[in-house]
PDB file of C-alpha atoms in Angstrom:
ATOM      1  CA  UNK A   1     -56.264  24.962 -16.891  1.00 54.00           C
ATOM      2  CA  UNK A   2     -56.120  27.632 -14.175  1.00 53.00           C
ATOM      3  CA  UNK A   3     -53.081  28.403 -13.251  1.00 48.00           C
ATOM      4  CA  UNK A   4     -51.993  29.325  -9.564  1.00 47.00           C
ATOM      5  CA  UNK A   5     -51.559  32.836  -8.026  1.00 46.00           C
ATOM      6  CA  UNK A   6     -50.409  34.194  -4.744  1.00 44.00           C
ATOM      7  CA  UNK A   7     -53.118  34.886  -2.005  1.00 56.00           C
ATOM      8  CA  UNK A   8     -53.468  38.181  -0.016  1.00 70.00           C
ATOM      9  CA  UNK A   9     -56.357  40.068   2.343  1.00 79.00           C
ATOM     10  CA  UNK A  10     -59.343  41.618   0.150  1.00 86.00           C
ATOM     11  CA  UNK A  11     -58.466  44.716  -2.060  1.00 92.00           C
ATOM     12  CA  UNK A  12     -61.154  46.821  -3.187  1.00 94.00           C
ATOM     13  CA  UNK A  13     -60.394  49.195  -5.729  1.00 95.00           C
ATOM     14  CA  UNK A  14     -63.115  51.655  -7.908  1.00 94.00           C
ATOM     15  CA  UNK A  15     -63.105  51.935 -11.497  1.00 94.00           C
ATOM     16  CA  UNK A  16     -65.737  54.259 -12.590  1.00 93.00           C
ATOM     17  CA  UNK A  17     -68.850  52.371 -12.158  1.00 95.00           C
ATOM     18  CA  UNK A  18     -66.768  48.901 -11.654  1.00 96.00           C
ATOM     19  CA  UNK A  19     -65.985  47.809  -8.435  1.00 97.00           C
ATOM     20  CA  UNK A  20     -63.255  45.442  -8.644  1.00 96.00           C
ATOM     21  CA  UNK A  21     -62.585  42.983  -5.551  1.00 96.00           C
ATOM     22  CA  UNK A  22     -59.543  40.658  -4.967  1.00 94.00           C
ATOM     23  CA  UNK A  23     -57.784  38.680  -2.489  1.00 92.00           C
ATOM     24  CA  UNK A  24     -59.489  36.428   0.082  1.00 90.00           C
ATOM     25  CA  UNK A  25     -63.016  37.542   1.265  1.00 91.00           C
ATOM     26  CA  UNK A  26     -62.053  37.644   5.079  1.00 87.00           C
ATOM     27  CA  UNK A  27     -64.279  40.483   6.190  1.00 84.00           C
ATOM     28  CA  UNK A  28     -61.466  43.182   6.603  1.00 86.00           C
ATOM     29  CA  UNK A  29     -63.079  45.255   3.617  1.00 90.00           C
ATOM     30  CA  UNK A  30     -66.556  44.951   4.328  1.00 93.00           C
ATOM     31  CA  UNK A  31     -67.292  48.042   5.589  1.00 93.00           C
ATOM     32  CA  UNK A  32     -65.729  49.657   2.793  1.00 94.00           C
ATOM     33  CA  UNK A  33     -67.345  47.356   0.447  1.00 95.00           C
ATOM     34  CA  UNK A  34     -71.060  48.011   1.703  1.00 95.00           C
ATOM     35  CA  UNK A  35     -70.223  52.015   1.597  1.00 95.00           C
ATOM     36  CA  UNK A  36     -69.081  51.848  -2.034  1.00 95.00           C
ATOM     37  CA  UNK A  37     -72.484  49.806  -2.976  1.00 95.00           C
ATOM     38  CA  UNK A  38     -74.525  52.301  -0.721  1.00 92.00           C
ATOM     39  CA  UNK A  39     -73.220  55.112  -2.894  1.00 90.00           C
ATOM     40  CA  UNK A  40     -75.592  53.829  -6.275  1.00 88.00           C
ATOM     41  CA  UNK A  41     -72.714  53.973  -8.283  1.00 93.00           C
ATOM     42  CA  UNK A  42     -71.538  50.953  -8.752  1.00 96.00           C
ATOM     43  CA  UNK A  43     -73.365  48.771 -11.438  1.00 97.00           C
ATOM     44  CA  UNK A  44     -70.636  45.639 -11.320  1.00 97.00           C
ATOM     45  CA  UNK A  45     -68.417  44.194  -8.780  1.00 98.00           C
ATOM     46  CA  UNK A  46     -65.437  42.425 -10.716  1.00 97.00           C
ATOM     47  CA  UNK A  47     -64.218  39.643  -8.456  1.00 96.00           C
ATOM     48  CA  UNK A  48     -60.747  39.000  -9.447  1.00 95.00           C
ATOM     49  CA  UNK A  49     -58.096  35.941  -8.392  1.00 93.00           C
ATOM     50  CA  UNK A  50     -59.652  35.284  -5.094  1.00 91.00           C
ATOM     51  CA  UNK A  51     -59.146  31.844  -3.458  1.00 85.00           C
ATOM     52  CA  UNK A  52     -61.808  31.659  -0.953  1.00 81.00           C
ATOM     53  CA  UNK A  53     -62.193  33.514   2.685  1.00 86.00           C
ATOM     54  CA  UNK A  54     -64.484  32.938   5.572  1.00 86.00           C
ATOM     55  CA  UNK A  55     -68.433  31.868   5.368  1.00 85.00           C
ATOM     56  CA  UNK A  56     -68.746  34.691   7.653  1.00 88.00           C
ATOM     57  CA  UNK A  57     -67.240  36.802   5.304  1.00 90.00           C
ATOM     58  CA  UNK A  58     -68.866  35.555   1.999  1.00 89.00           C
ATOM     59  CA  UNK A  59     -72.270  36.215   3.525  1.00 90.00           C
ATOM     60  CA  UNK A  60     -71.687  39.466   3.936  1.00 93.00           C
ATOM     61  CA  UNK A  61     -70.281  40.249   0.850  1.00 94.00           C
ATOM     62  CA  UNK A  62     -73.256  38.293  -0.992  1.00 93.00           C
ATOM     63  CA  UNK A  63     -75.903  40.344   1.485  1.00 93.00           C
ATOM     64  CA  UNK A  64     -74.271  43.468   0.397  1.00 95.00           C
ATOM     65  CA  UNK A  65     -74.647  42.467  -3.873  1.00 95.00           C
ATOM     66  CA  UNK A  66     -78.082  41.182  -3.527  1.00 93.00           C
ATOM     67  CA  UNK A  67     -79.529  44.010  -1.767  1.00 94.00           C
ATOM     68  CA  UNK A  68     -77.764  46.440  -4.061  1.00 95.00           C
ATOM     69  CA  UNK A  69     -78.885  44.756  -7.162  1.00 94.00           C
ATOM     70  CA  UNK A  70     -75.671  44.676  -8.881  1.00 96.00           C
ATOM     71  CA  UNK A  71     -74.087  42.234 -11.408  1.00 97.00           C
ATOM     72  CA  UNK A  72     -71.136  40.089 -10.581  1.00 97.00           C
ATOM     73  CA  UNK A  73     -68.425  39.387 -12.762  1.00 97.00           C
ATOM     74  CA  UNK A  74     -65.066  36.957 -12.349  1.00 97.00           C
ATOM     75  CA  UNK A  75     -61.967  37.575 -14.107  1.00 96.00           C
ATOM     76  CA  UNK A  76     -59.191  35.025 -13.594  1.00 94.00           C
ATOM     77  CA  UNK A  77     -60.558  32.978 -10.463  1.00 92.00           C
ATOM     78  CA  UNK A  78     -63.122  32.772  -8.075  1.00 94.00           C
ATOM     79  CA  UNK A  79     -62.856  29.845  -5.533  1.00 90.00           C
ATOM     80  CA  UNK A  80     -65.346  28.596  -2.521  1.00 87.00           C
ATOM     81  CA  UNK A  81     -66.290  32.135  -0.567  1.00 88.00           C
ATOM     82  CA  UNK A  82     -65.769  34.294  -3.395  1.00 92.00           C
ATOM     83  CA  UNK A  83     -67.868  31.596  -5.619  1.00 92.00           C
ATOM     84  CA  UNK A  84     -70.839  32.526  -3.291  1.00 90.00           C
ATOM     85  CA  UNK A  85     -70.639  36.027  -3.188  1.00 93.00           C
ATOM     86  CA  UNK A  86     -70.665  35.609  -6.839  1.00 94.00           C
ATOM     87  CA  UNK A  87     -73.760  34.173  -7.196  1.00 93.00           C
ATOM     88  CA  UNK A  88     -75.358  36.690  -5.504  1.00 92.00           C
ATOM     89  CA  UNK A  89     -75.183  39.163  -8.356  1.00 94.00           C
ATOM     90  CA  UNK A  90     -78.421  40.201  -9.942  1.00 94.00           C
ATOM     91  CA  UNK A  91     -76.713  38.785 -13.143  1.00 94.00           C
ATOM     92  CA  UNK A  92     -73.182  36.818 -13.255  1.00 94.00           C
ATOM     93  CA  UNK A  93     -71.061  36.392 -15.590  1.00 96.00           C
ATOM     94  CA  UNK A  94     -67.144  35.698 -16.765  1.00 96.00           C
ATOM     95  CA  UNK A  95     -65.384  38.506 -17.812  1.00 93.00           C
ATOM     96  CA  UNK A  96     -64.089  39.340 -21.484  1.00 88.00           C
ATOM     97  CA  UNK A  97     -60.290  39.232 -22.688  1.00 84.00           C
ATOM     98  CA  UNK A  98     -57.565  36.290 -22.979  1.00 86.00           C
ATOM     99  CA  UNK A  99     -57.342  35.017 -19.518  1.00 89.00           C
ATOM    100  CA  UNK A 100     -58.485  31.789 -18.405  1.00 92.00           C
ATOM    101  CA  UNK A 101     -61.789  32.353 -16.164  1.00 95.00           C
ATOM    102  CA  UNK A 102     -62.561  29.846 -13.563  1.00 95.00           C
ATOM    103  CA  UNK A 103     -65.272  30.032 -10.239  1.00 94.00           C
ATOM    104  CA  UNK A 104     -65.197  26.887  -7.819  1.00 92.00           C
ATOM    105  CA  UNK A 105     -68.430  26.234  -5.932  1.00 90.00           C
ATOM    106  CA  UNK A 106     -67.471  24.318  -3.107  1.00 86.00           C
ATOM    107  CA  UNK A 107     -69.823  20.782  -2.559  1.00 84.00           C
ATOM    108  CA  UNK A 108     -69.565  18.373   0.315  1.00 79.00           C
ATOM    109  CA  UNK A 109     -69.478  15.643  -2.410  1.00 83.00           C
ATOM    110  CA  UNK A 110     -69.225  14.530  -6.067  1.00 88.00           C
ATOM    111  CA  UNK A 111     -72.897  16.075  -7.209  1.00 86.00           C
ATOM    112  CA  UNK A 112     -75.124  13.679  -9.647  1.00 87.00           C
ATOM    113  CA  UNK A 113     -76.211  14.488 -13.087  1.00 84.00           C
ATOM    114  CA  UNK A 114     -79.863  15.151 -11.068  1.00 84.00           C
ATOM    115  CA  UNK A 115     -78.220  17.434  -8.313  1.00 83.00           C
ATOM    116  CA  UNK A 116     -75.935  19.774 -10.664  1.00 84.00           C
ATOM    117  CA  UNK A 117     -79.356  20.130 -12.806  1.00 80.00           C
ATOM    118  CA  UNK A 118     -80.945  21.665  -9.588  1.00 79.00           C
ATOM    119  CA  UNK A 119     -77.945  22.903  -7.252  1.00 77.00           C
ATOM    120  CA  UNK A 120     -77.594  26.588  -8.214  1.00 77.00           C
ATOM    121  CA  UNK A 121     -80.448  27.478 -10.202  1.00 68.00           C
ATOM    122  CA  UNK A 122     -83.083  28.738  -7.947  1.00 59.00           C
ATOM    123  CA  UNK A 123     -81.158  28.947  -4.355  1.00 56.00           C
ATOM    124  CA  UNK A 124     -77.845  29.770  -3.964  1.00 56.00           C
ATOM    125  CA  UNK A 125     -77.956  29.813  -0.436  1.00 58.00           C
ATOM    126  CA  UNK A 126     -76.784  26.218  -0.189  1.00 61.00           C
ATOM    127  CA  UNK A 127     -73.608  26.601  -1.806  1.00 64.00           C
ATOM    128  CA  UNK A 128     -72.737  28.499   1.798  1.00 62.00           C
ATOM    129  CA  UNK A 129     -75.103  25.682   3.497  1.00 62.00           C
ATOM    130  CA  UNK A 130     -72.087  23.017   2.204  1.00 61.00           C
ATOM    131  CA  UNK A 131     -69.870  24.639   4.314  1.00 56.00           C
ATOM    132  CA  UNK A 132     -71.244  26.001   7.456  1.00 58.00           C
ATOM    133  CA  UNK A 133     -71.416  24.505  10.893  1.00 50.00           C
ATOM    134  CA  UNK A 134     -74.539  22.097  11.821  1.00 45.00           C
ATOM    135  CA  UNK A 135     -75.600  22.071   7.920  1.00 41.00           C
ATOM    136  CA  UNK A 136     -76.722  18.957   6.842  1.00 36.00           C
ATOM    137  CA  UNK A 137     -74.233  18.724   3.681  1.00 35.00           C
ATOM    138  CA  UNK A 138     -71.518  19.665   5.161  1.00 34.00           C
ATOM    139  CA  UNK A 139     -68.789  17.273   5.063  1.00 33.00           C
ATOM    140  CA  UNK A 140     -67.984  15.091   8.558  1.00 31.00           C
ATOM    141  CA  UNK A 141     -64.360  16.248   8.963  1.00 31.00           C
ATOM    142  CA  UNK A 142     -62.411  19.102   7.515  1.00 30.00           C
ATOM    143  CA  UNK A 143     -58.775  19.636   8.805  1.00 32.00           C
ATOM    144  CA  UNK A 144     -57.428  22.859  10.441  1.00 30.00           C
ATOM    145  CA  UNK A 145     -55.708  24.983   7.624  1.00 35.00           C
ATOM    146  CA  UNK A 146     -52.013  26.156   8.391  1.00 33.00           C
ATOM    147  CA  UNK A 147     -53.291  29.321   9.583  1.00 36.00           C
ATOM    148  CA  UNK A 148     -55.263  27.559  12.738  1.00 33.00           C
ATOM    149  CA  UNK A 149     -58.434  27.791  11.269  1.00 38.00           C
ATOM    150  CA  UNK A 150     -60.929  24.889  10.363  1.00 38.00           C
ATOM    151  CA  UNK A 151     -64.482  23.579   9.644  1.00 40.00           C
ATOM    152  CA  UNK A 152     -65.904  26.674  11.676  1.00 41.00           C
ATOM    153  CA  UNK A 153     -64.499  29.525   9.401  1.00 42.00           C
ATOM    154  CA  UNK A 154     -62.779  28.426   6.465  1.00 47.00           C
ATOM    155  CA  UNK A 155     -63.734  26.841   3.058  1.00 60.00           C
ATOM    156  CA  UNK A 156     -61.550  23.957   1.474  1.00 67.00           C
ATOM    157  CA  UNK A 157     -60.870  26.194  -1.776  1.00 63.00           C
ATOM    158  CA  UNK A 158     -59.827  23.524  -3.919  1.00 80.00           C
ATOM    159  CA  UNK A 159     -62.932  21.326  -2.981  1.00 86.00           C
ATOM    160  CA  UNK A 160     -65.462  21.684  -5.469  1.00 89.00           C
ATOM    161  CA  UNK A 161     -67.014  22.016  -9.037  1.00 93.00           C
ATOM    162  CA  UNK A 162     -65.105  23.819 -10.718  1.00 94.00           C
ATOM    163  CA  UNK A 163     -66.796  25.565 -14.184  1.00 95.00           C
ATOM    164  CA  UNK A 164     -63.776  27.510 -16.625  1.00 95.00           C
ATOM    165  CA  UNK A 165     -63.902  29.226 -19.741  1.00 94.00           C
ATOM    166  CA  UNK A 166     -61.051  29.529 -21.858  1.00 93.00           C
ATOM    167  CA  UNK A 167     -60.662  31.624 -25.231  1.00 87.00           C
ATOM    168  CA  UNK A 168     -59.804  30.046 -28.301  1.00 85.00           C
ATOM    169  CA  UNK A 169     -60.342  30.944 -31.754  1.00 82.00           C
ATOM    170  CA  UNK A 170     -63.971  30.317 -32.106  1.00 82.00           C
ATOM    171  CA  UNK A 171     -64.514  31.908 -28.842  1.00 85.00           C
ATOM    172  CA  UNK A 172     -64.863  30.784 -25.352  1.00 89.00           C
ATOM    173  CA  UNK A 173     -64.426  27.287 -24.545  1.00 92.00           C
ATOM    174  CA  UNK A 174     -66.617  26.300 -21.311  1.00 94.00           C
ATOM    175  CA  UNK A 175     -65.685  23.270 -18.650  1.00 94.00           C
ATOM    176  CA  UNK A 176     -66.338  21.530 -15.578  1.00 94.00           C
ATOM    177  CA  UNK A 177     -64.758  19.375 -13.387  1.00 94.00           C
ATOM    178  CA  UNK A 178     -65.352  17.873 -10.018  1.00 93.00           C
ATOM    179  CA  UNK A 179     -62.294  18.445  -7.714  1.00 92.00           C
ATOM    180  CA  UNK A 180     -62.318  16.497  -4.651  1.00 88.00           C
ATOM    181  CA  UNK A 181     -59.222  18.625  -2.937  1.00 83.00           C
ATOM    182  CA  UNK A 182     -56.297  16.097  -2.896  1.00 85.00           C
ATOM    183  CA  UNK A 183     -55.236  17.692  -6.357  1.00 83.00           C
ATOM    184  CA  UNK A 184     -54.267  21.299  -4.463  1.00 75.00           C
ATOM    185  CA  UNK A 185     -54.200  24.089  -7.272  1.00 74.00           C
ATOM    186  CA  UNK A 186     -53.152  21.271  -9.849  1.00 81.00           C
ATOM    187  CA  UNK A 187     -56.356  21.262 -11.243  1.00 82.00           C
ATOM    188  CA  UNK A 188     -55.473  19.533 -14.589  1.00 85.00           C
ATOM    189  CA  UNK A 189     -56.244  16.491 -11.987  1.00 90.00           C
ATOM    190  CA  UNK A 190     -59.782  17.060 -11.611  1.00 92.00           C
ATOM    191  CA  UNK A 191     -62.019  15.062 -12.701  1.00 93.00           C
ATOM    192  CA  UNK A 192     -64.034  16.635 -15.965  1.00 93.00           C
ATOM    193  CA  UNK A 193     -67.977  16.583 -15.719  1.00 92.00           C
ATOM    194  CA  UNK A 194     -70.258  16.154 -19.038  1.00 88.00           C
ATOM    195  CA  UNK A 195     -73.025  18.021 -20.065  1.00 84.00           C
ATOM    196  CA  UNK A 196     -72.371  20.613 -16.961  1.00 90.00           C
ATOM    197  CA  UNK A 197     -73.171  23.823 -18.981  1.00 92.00           C
ATOM    198  CA  UNK A 198     -72.798  26.870 -16.640  1.00 93.00           C
ATOM    199  CA  UNK A 199     -75.706  28.787 -18.701  1.00 93.00           C
ATOM    200  CA  UNK A 200     -78.253  25.952 -18.572  1.00 91.00           C
ATOM    201  CA  UNK A 201     -77.049  25.229 -14.768  1.00 90.00           C
ATOM    202  CA  UNK A 202     -77.401  28.838 -13.526  1.00 90.00           C
ATOM    203  CA  UNK A 203     -73.859  29.345 -12.811  1.00 92.00           C
ATOM    204  CA  UNK A 204     -73.324  31.401 -15.197  1.00 94.00           C
ATOM    205  CA  UNK A 205     -76.172  34.042 -16.651  1.00 92.00           C
ATOM    206  CA  UNK A 206     -76.581  35.033 -20.267  1.00 87.00           C
TER     207      UNK A 206
END
């Protein structure tokens, strides 16, 4: 299961045709991010160890990714706001290597098997709508976070459906979990979801 990492504001680093984005998607680096994508030389946006951010910033990152037609990749953890940006890629996949990769997609409540089957395949916008003020699927109440931000501009990064890929001797092992937020970042306490293949559900692309 994923291990907690420290949170920090977004950082952007260019590595050839890769654009590495780490930290919280708080909007502080969106102008730089758009400039890099506008150059036309970035092929893949790599999202690494991001525990979320604001809905507004997630929308801005996702719009830029979608408009540029680049691919997205997750290395390590990608939660809430990061997950929405991740789904905007032309293709979206987990990175190679020996680390455990995971993406947490925000949901307002535990999805049924039928909801899982269609939730992210055709309309990734619903991921953002779940935690945008006024959305029908939004939770009734989200407590303000320690820094004073509440439902209006901050998702609960530990509440959602978590897809993980763990390396093994026989290739990667994929699992899915529902996390109701009460577990904090101890994701071993999340409920395992059977038959939730991230490729079949459209969360990952081949």
